[in-house]
PDB file of C-alpha atoms in Angstrom:
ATOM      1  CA  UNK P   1       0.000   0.000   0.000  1.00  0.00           C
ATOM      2  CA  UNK P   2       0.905   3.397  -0.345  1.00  0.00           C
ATOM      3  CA  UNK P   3      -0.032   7.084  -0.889  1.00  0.00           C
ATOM      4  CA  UNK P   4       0.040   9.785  -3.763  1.00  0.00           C
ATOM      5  CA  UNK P   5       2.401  12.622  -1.798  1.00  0.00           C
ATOM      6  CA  UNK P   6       1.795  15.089  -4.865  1.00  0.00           C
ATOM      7  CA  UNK P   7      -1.272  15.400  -7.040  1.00  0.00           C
ATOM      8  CA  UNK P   8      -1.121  15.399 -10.758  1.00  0.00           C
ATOM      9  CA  UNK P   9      -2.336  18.735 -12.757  1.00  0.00           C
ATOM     10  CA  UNK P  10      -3.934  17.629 -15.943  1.00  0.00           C
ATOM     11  CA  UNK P  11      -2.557  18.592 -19.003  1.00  0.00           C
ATOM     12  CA  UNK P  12      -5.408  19.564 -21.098  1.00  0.00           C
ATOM     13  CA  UNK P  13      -6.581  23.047 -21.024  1.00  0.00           C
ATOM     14  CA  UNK P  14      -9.887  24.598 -22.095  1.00  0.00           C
ATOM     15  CA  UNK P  15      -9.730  27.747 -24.218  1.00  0.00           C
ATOM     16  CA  UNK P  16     -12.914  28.859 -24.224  1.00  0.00           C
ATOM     17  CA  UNK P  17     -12.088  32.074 -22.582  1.00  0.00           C
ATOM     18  CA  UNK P  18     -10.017  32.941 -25.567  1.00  0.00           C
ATOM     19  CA  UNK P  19     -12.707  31.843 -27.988  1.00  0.00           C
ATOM     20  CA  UNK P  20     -15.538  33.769 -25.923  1.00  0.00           C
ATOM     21  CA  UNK P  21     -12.748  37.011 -25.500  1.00  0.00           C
ATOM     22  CA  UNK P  22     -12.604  36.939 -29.432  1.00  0.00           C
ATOM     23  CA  UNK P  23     -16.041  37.017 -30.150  1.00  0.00           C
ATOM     24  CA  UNK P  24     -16.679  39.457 -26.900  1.00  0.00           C
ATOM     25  CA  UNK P  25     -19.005  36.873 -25.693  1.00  0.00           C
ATOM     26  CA  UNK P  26     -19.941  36.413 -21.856  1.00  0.00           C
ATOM     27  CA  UNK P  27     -20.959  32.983 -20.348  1.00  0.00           C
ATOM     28  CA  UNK P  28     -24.680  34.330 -20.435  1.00  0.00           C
ATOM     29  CA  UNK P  29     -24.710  34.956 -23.914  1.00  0.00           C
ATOM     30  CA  UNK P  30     -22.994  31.477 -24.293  1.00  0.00           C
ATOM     31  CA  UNK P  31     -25.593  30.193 -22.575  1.00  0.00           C
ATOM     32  CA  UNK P  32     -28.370  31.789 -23.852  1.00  0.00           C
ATOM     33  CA  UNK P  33     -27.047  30.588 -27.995  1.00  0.00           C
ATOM     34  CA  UNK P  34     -26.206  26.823 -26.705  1.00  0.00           C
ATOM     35  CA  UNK P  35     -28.553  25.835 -23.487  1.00  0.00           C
ATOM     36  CA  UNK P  36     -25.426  24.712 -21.606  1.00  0.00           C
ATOM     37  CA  UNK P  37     -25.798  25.616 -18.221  1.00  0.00           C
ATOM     38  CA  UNK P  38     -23.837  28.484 -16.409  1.00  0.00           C
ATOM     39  CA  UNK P  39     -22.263  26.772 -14.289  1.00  0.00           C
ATOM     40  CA  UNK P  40     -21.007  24.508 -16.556  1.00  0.00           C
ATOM     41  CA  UNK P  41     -19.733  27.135 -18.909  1.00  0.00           C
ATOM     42  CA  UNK P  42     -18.489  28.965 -15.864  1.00  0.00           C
ATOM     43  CA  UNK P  43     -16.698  25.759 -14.982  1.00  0.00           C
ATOM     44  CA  UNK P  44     -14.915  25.579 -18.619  1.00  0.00           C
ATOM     45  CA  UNK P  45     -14.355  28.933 -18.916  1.00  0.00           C
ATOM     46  CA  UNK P  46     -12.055  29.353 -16.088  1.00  0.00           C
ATOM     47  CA  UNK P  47     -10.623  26.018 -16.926  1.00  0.00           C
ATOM     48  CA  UNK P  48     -11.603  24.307 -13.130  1.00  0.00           C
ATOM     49  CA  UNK P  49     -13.827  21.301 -14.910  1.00  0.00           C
ATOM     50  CA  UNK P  50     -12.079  18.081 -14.784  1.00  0.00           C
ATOM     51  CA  UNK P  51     -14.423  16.733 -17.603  1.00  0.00           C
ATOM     52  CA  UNK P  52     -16.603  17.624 -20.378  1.00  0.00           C
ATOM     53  CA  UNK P  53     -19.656  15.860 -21.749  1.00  0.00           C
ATOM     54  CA  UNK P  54     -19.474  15.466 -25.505  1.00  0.00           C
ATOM     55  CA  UNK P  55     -23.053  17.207 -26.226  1.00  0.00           C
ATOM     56  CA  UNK P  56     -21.186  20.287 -24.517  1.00  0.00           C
ATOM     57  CA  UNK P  57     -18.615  19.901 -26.371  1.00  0.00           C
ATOM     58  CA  UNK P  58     -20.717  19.593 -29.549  1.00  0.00           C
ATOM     59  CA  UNK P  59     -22.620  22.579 -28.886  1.00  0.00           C
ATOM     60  CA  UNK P  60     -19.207  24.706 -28.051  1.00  0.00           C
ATOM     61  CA  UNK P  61     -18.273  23.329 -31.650  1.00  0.00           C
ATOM     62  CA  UNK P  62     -20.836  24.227 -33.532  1.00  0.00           C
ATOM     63  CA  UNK P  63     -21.444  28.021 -31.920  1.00  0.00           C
ATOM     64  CA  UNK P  64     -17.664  28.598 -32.320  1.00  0.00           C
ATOM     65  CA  UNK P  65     -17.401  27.295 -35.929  1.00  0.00           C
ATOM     66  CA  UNK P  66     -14.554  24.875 -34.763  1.00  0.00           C
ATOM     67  CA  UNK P  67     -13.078  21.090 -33.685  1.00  0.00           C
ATOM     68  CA  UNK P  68     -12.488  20.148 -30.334  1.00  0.00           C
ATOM     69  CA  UNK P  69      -8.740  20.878 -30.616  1.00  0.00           C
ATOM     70  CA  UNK P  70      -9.852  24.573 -30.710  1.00  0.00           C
ATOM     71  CA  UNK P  71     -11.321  24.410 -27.358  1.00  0.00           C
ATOM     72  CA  UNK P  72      -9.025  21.486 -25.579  1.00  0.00           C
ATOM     73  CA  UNK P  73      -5.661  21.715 -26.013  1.00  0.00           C
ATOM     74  CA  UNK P  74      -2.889  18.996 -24.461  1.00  0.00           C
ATOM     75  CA  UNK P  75       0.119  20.313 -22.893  1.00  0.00           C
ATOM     76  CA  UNK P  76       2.960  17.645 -23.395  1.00  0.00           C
ATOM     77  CA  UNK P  77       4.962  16.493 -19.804  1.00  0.00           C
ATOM     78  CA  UNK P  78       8.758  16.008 -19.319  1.00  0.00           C
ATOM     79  CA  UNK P  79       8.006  12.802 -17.736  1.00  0.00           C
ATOM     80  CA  UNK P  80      11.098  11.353 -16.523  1.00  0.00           C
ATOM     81  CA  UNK P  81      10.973   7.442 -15.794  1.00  0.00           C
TER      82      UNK P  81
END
């Protein structure tokens, strides 16, 4: 047995405060064009949700014109092993 001292950050980050800053959109006019809840959006926007559901992700798609790799980007790790 033994314990995680440290815990892992993930290494995908959300954009959609970039994407929203762009189009001078706020997270109730996001939420008014897609249904997606505000706290959700809120959630995504400052990049504290740990997963997204695929219908959000959908919706973020289609308002923004874009593919998920517009919205989620992966952030490679120096993993030394």
């Amino acid at each position: 047995l033994y314990f995680i001292s440290e815990v892992r950050q993930l290494a995908i980050i959300c954009k959609l405060s970039t994407l929203m800053g762009e189009r001078r959109l706020n997270i109730q006019n996001v939420h008014e064009m897609t249904g997606i809840s505000r706290s959700t959006l809120s959630k995504l926007y400052h990049d504290k949700k740990v997963g997204i559901d695929y219908s959000t992700l959908d919706k973020l798609c289609a308002l923004f014109e874009c593919t998920p790799g517009d919205i989620l980007h992966h952030i490679k790790e120096n993993v030394d092993k």
